[in-house]
XYZ file of C-alpha atoms in Angstrom:
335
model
C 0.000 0.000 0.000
C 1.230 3.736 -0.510
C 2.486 5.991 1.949
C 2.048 9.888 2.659
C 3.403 12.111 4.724
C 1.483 13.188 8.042
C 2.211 15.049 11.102
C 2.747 11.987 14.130
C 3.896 12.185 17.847
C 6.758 10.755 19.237
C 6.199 8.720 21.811
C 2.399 8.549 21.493
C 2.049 12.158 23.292
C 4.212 14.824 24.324
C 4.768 19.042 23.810
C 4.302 20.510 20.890
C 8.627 19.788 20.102
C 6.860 16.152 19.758
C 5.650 16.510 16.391
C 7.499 15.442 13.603
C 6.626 14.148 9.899
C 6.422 11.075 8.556
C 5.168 8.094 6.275
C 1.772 6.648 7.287
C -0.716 4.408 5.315
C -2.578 6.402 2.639
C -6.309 5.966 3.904
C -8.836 4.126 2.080
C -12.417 5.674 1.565
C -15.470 4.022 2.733
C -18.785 3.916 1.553
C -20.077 7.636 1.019
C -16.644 8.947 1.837
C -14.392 11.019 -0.430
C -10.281 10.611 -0.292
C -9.269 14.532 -0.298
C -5.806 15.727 -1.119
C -5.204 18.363 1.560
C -4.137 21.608 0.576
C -4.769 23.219 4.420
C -5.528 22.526 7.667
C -6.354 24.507 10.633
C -5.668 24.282 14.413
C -7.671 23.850 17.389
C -7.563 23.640 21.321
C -8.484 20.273 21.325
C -5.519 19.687 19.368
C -2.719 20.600 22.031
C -5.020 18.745 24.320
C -4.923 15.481 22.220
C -1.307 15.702 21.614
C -0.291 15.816 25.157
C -2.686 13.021 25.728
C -5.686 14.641 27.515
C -8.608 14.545 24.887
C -10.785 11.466 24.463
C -10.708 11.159 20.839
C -14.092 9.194 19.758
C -13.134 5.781 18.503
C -13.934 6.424 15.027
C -10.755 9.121 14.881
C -7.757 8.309 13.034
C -4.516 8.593 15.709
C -3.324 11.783 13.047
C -4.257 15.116 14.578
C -6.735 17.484 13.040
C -10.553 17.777 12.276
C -10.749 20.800 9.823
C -9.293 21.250 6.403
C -9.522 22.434 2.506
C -8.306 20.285 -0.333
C -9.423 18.817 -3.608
C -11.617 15.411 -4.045
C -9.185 12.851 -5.531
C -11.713 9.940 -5.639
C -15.143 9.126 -4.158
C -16.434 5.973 -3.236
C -20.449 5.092 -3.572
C -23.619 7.490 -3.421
C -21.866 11.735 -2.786
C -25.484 12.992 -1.890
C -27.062 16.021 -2.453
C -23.959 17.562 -3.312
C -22.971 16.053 -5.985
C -19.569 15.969 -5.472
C -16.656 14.790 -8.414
C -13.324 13.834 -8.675
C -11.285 17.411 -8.806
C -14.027 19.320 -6.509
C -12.603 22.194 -4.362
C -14.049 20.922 -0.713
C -13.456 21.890 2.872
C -14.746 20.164 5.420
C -14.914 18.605 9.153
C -13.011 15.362 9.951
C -12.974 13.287 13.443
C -9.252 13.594 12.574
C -6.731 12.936 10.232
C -6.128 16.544 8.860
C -2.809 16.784 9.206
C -1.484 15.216 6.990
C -1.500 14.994 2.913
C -4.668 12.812 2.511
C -7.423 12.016 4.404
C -10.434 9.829 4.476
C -13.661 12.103 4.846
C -18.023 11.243 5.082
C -19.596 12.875 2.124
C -21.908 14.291 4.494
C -19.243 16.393 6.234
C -17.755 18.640 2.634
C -18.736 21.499 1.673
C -18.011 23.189 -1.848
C -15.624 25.825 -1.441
C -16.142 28.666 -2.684
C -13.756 30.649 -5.358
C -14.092 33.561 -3.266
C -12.321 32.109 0.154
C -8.731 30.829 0.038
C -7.651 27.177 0.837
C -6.088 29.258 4.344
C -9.746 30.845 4.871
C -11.565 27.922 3.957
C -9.568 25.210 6.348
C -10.468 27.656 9.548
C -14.078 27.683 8.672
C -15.912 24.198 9.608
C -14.406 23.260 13.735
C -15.046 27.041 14.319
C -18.197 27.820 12.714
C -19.853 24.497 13.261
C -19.138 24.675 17.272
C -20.077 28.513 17.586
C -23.628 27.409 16.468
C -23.892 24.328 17.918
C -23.095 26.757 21.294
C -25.477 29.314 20.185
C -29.035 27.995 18.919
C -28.559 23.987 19.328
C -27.026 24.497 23.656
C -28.363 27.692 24.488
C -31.751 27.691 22.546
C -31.040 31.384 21.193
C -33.729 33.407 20.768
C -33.609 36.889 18.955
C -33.362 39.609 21.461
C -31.303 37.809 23.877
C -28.260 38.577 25.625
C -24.464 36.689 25.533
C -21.398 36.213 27.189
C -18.705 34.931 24.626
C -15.572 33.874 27.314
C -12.286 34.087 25.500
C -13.487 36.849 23.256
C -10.849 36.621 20.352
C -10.575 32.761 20.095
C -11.798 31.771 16.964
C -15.071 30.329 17.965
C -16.188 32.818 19.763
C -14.987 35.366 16.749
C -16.808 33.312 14.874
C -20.507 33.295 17.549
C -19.891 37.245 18.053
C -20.850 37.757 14.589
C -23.382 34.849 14.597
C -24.848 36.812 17.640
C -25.062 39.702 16.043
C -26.837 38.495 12.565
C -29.090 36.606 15.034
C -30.551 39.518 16.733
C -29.089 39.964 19.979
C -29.705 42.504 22.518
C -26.325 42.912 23.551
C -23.220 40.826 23.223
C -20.494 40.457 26.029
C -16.821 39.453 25.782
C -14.101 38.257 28.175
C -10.438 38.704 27.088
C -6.450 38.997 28.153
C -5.715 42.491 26.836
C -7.021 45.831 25.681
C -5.875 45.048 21.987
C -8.348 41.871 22.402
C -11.768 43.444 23.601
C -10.997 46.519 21.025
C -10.858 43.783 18.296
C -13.949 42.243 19.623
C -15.893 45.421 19.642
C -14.620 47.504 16.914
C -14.029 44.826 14.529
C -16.670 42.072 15.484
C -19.858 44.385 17.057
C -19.569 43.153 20.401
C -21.209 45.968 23.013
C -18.727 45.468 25.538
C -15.697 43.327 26.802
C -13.707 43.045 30.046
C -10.541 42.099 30.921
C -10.294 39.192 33.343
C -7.021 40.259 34.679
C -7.748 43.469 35.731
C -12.112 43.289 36.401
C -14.352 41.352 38.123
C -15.867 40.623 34.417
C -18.981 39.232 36.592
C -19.652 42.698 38.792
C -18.795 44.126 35.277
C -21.565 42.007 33.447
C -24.435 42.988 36.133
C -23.491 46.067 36.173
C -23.551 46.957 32.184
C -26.399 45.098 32.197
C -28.628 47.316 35.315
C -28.312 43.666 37.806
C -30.334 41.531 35.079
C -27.273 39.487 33.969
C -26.993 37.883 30.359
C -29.276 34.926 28.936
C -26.895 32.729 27.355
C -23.279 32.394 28.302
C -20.390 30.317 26.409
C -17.490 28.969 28.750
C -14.223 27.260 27.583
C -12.491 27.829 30.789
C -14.282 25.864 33.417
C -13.268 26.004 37.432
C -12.333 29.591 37.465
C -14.826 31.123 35.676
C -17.659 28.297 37.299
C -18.789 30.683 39.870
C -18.757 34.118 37.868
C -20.905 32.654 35.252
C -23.281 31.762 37.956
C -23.287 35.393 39.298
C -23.605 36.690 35.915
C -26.495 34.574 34.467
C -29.821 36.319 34.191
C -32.731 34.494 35.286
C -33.482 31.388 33.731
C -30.243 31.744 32.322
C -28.024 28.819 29.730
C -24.514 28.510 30.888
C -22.955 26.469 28.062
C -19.695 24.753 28.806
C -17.385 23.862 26.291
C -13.887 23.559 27.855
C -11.882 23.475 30.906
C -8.857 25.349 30.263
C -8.004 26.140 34.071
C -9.120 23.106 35.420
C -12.413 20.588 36.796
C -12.025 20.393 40.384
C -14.197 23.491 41.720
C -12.898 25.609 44.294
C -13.699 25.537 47.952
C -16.968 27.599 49.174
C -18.480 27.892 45.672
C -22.126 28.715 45.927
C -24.369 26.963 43.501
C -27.814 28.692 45.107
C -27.715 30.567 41.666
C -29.045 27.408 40.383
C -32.437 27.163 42.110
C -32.854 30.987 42.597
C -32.447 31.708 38.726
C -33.591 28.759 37.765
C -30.230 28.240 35.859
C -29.486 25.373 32.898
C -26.088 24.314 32.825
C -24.899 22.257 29.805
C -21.736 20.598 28.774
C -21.777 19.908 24.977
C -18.798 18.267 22.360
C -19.180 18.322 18.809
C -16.376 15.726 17.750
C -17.916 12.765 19.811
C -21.651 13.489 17.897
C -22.409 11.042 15.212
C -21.867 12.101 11.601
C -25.904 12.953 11.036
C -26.272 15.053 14.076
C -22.784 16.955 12.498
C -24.159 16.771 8.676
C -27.048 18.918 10.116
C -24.633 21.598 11.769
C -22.790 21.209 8.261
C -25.955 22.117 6.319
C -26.392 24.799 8.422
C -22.773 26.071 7.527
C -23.821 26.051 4.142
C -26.529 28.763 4.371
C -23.743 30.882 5.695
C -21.681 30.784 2.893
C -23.315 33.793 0.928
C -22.905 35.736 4.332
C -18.617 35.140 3.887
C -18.907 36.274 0.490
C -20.688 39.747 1.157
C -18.676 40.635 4.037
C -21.738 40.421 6.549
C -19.327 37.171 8.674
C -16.265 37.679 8.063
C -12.880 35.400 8.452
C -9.955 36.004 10.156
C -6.930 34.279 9.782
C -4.225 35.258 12.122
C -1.247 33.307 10.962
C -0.148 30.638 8.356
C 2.510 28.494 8.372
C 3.845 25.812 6.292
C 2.926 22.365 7.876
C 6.790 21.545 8.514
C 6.590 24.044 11.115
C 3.587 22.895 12.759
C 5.686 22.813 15.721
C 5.950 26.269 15.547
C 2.467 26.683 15.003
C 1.416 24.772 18.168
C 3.521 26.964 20.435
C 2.272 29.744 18.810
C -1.357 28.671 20.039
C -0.217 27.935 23.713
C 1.185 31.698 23.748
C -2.451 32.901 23.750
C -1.572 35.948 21.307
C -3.636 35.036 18.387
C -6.916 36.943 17.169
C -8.733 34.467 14.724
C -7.625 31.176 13.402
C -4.174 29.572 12.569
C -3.739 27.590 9.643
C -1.229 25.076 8.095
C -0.472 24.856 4.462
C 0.393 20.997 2.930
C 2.881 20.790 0.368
């Protein structure tokens, strides 16, 4: 069988100095998959998790990093669906892994057609980021025009991405947490949020029910877990969705936290994953991706890429994303 190159990990899991190229097994399609020559791939959180060992990849998931990526169809095998997809087709898509790497093994269900108007770098950021800001949004949190959010870690690229989805949904007002002032002006000049706070200098919960007259927001969206656990609780309006999708500093709550909030707001908190979801439940978030395409295109959501670097220094690119400095996605170019 043929080999191709793809990004591996020495020893099984390590730091980011870990990753190294080298010759796997070129993957075979399935029924209703496509085989996609990868042109880019982007990076995510749960990436630097999984490489260091601490991310329950579903069983499903090649051990090859990556679940995001652009690239051309090379072959299809059985029924491509609605989409009508052929040999030579410009795609990008969502993967339960395998991205990096020169070829990978991809449902039908989960490409799009990418447009001529977005770049292989553009396109290989959308799907992880898009697809898991509205999962967040309307599937988690039920959003409702004329609602109010919290977006935690205002300049990642999900939450870049649910700002503007926010926004074009109808929100009231729209909140941000970030690390620096360069961060929250980004998020508010660039992106429409109303506000943000810095969560090294405020009390971004006091802040919250204060902008907001003591009501708190409706909908809130978490990656950071124990330290933020109680603030979100403080900050939640009545009947309130806290939606939790990481734990960046940690689990294990902290002594004398006080969950009253729950039964006096009448609070919903909900953990949700998208990589673990079966491919239908994901094709569904993918069609919805699809109606969004026309909004890329005439600049209502827009893209941001931060930085690109060739995939033979995607150790470079990893430590880049532990250093916490980027605004918008990064992105690896193959070949």
């Amino acid at each position: 069988m043929s080999g191709i190159r793809a990004v591996d990990i020495k020893g099984g899991k390590g730091p980011a100095t870990s990753l190294h190229i080298t010759s796997i097994v070129k993957p075979t399609a399935q029924d209703g998959q496509a085989i996609v020559k990868i042109k880019a791939f982007g990076l995510n959180r749960m990436d630097l998790l999984q490489r260091e060992g601490q991310y329950p990849v579903p069983p499903q998931a090649p051990k090859t990093l990556g679940v995001e990526f652009s690239g051309t169809i090379e072959s299809l095998k059985g029924d491509s669906g609605k989409e009508s997809f052929e040999e030579g087709d410009e795609v990008f898509g969502l993967a339960y892994g395998g991205a990096y790497a020169e070829y990978i093994a991809v449902d039908m269900k989960m490409l799009l057609k990418k447009p001529s108007h977005l770049s292989w770098e553009e396109a290989a950021g959308v799907p992880e980021t898009w697809i898991t800001a509205t999962q967040a949004l309307h599937l988690i949190g039920e959003f409702t025009a004329g609602k109010s959010v919290l977006w935690h870690a205002g300049a990642s690229s999900v939450s870049i991405a649910g700002i503007q989805l926010s926004k074009l949904s109808g929100a009231s007002s729209i909140y941000i947490t970030a690390g620096s002032q360069s961060k929250i002006d980004f998020c508010v000049d660039e992106l429409g949020a109303t506000a943000g706070f810095n969560y090294k200098t405020q009390d971004w919960s006091k802040e919250i029910l204060a902008a907001t007259n003591g009501k708190g927001v409706d909908i809130i969206i978490d990656f950071i877990g124990q330290n933020y656990f109680q603030g979100n609780l403080n900050a939640a309006a009545k009947d309130g969705r806290i939606v939790e999708l990481g734990f960046m500093s940690g689990v294990v709550l902290k002594e004398g936290v006080n969950i009253a909030p729950f039964l006096m707001k009448r609070l919903r908190f909900e953990g949700s994953s998208l990589r673990s979801r079966d491919v239908e439940y994901q094709g569904r978030l993918r069609d919805r991706l699809e109606e969004y395409l026309p909004k890329f295109e005439d600049g209502t959501l827009k893209l941001f890429v931060d930085r690109v670097f060739k995939w033979e220094a995607v150790v470079e690119a990893h430590k880049y994303m532990e250093g916490d400095s980027s605004k918008g996605k990064i992105i690896c170019t193959v070949g």
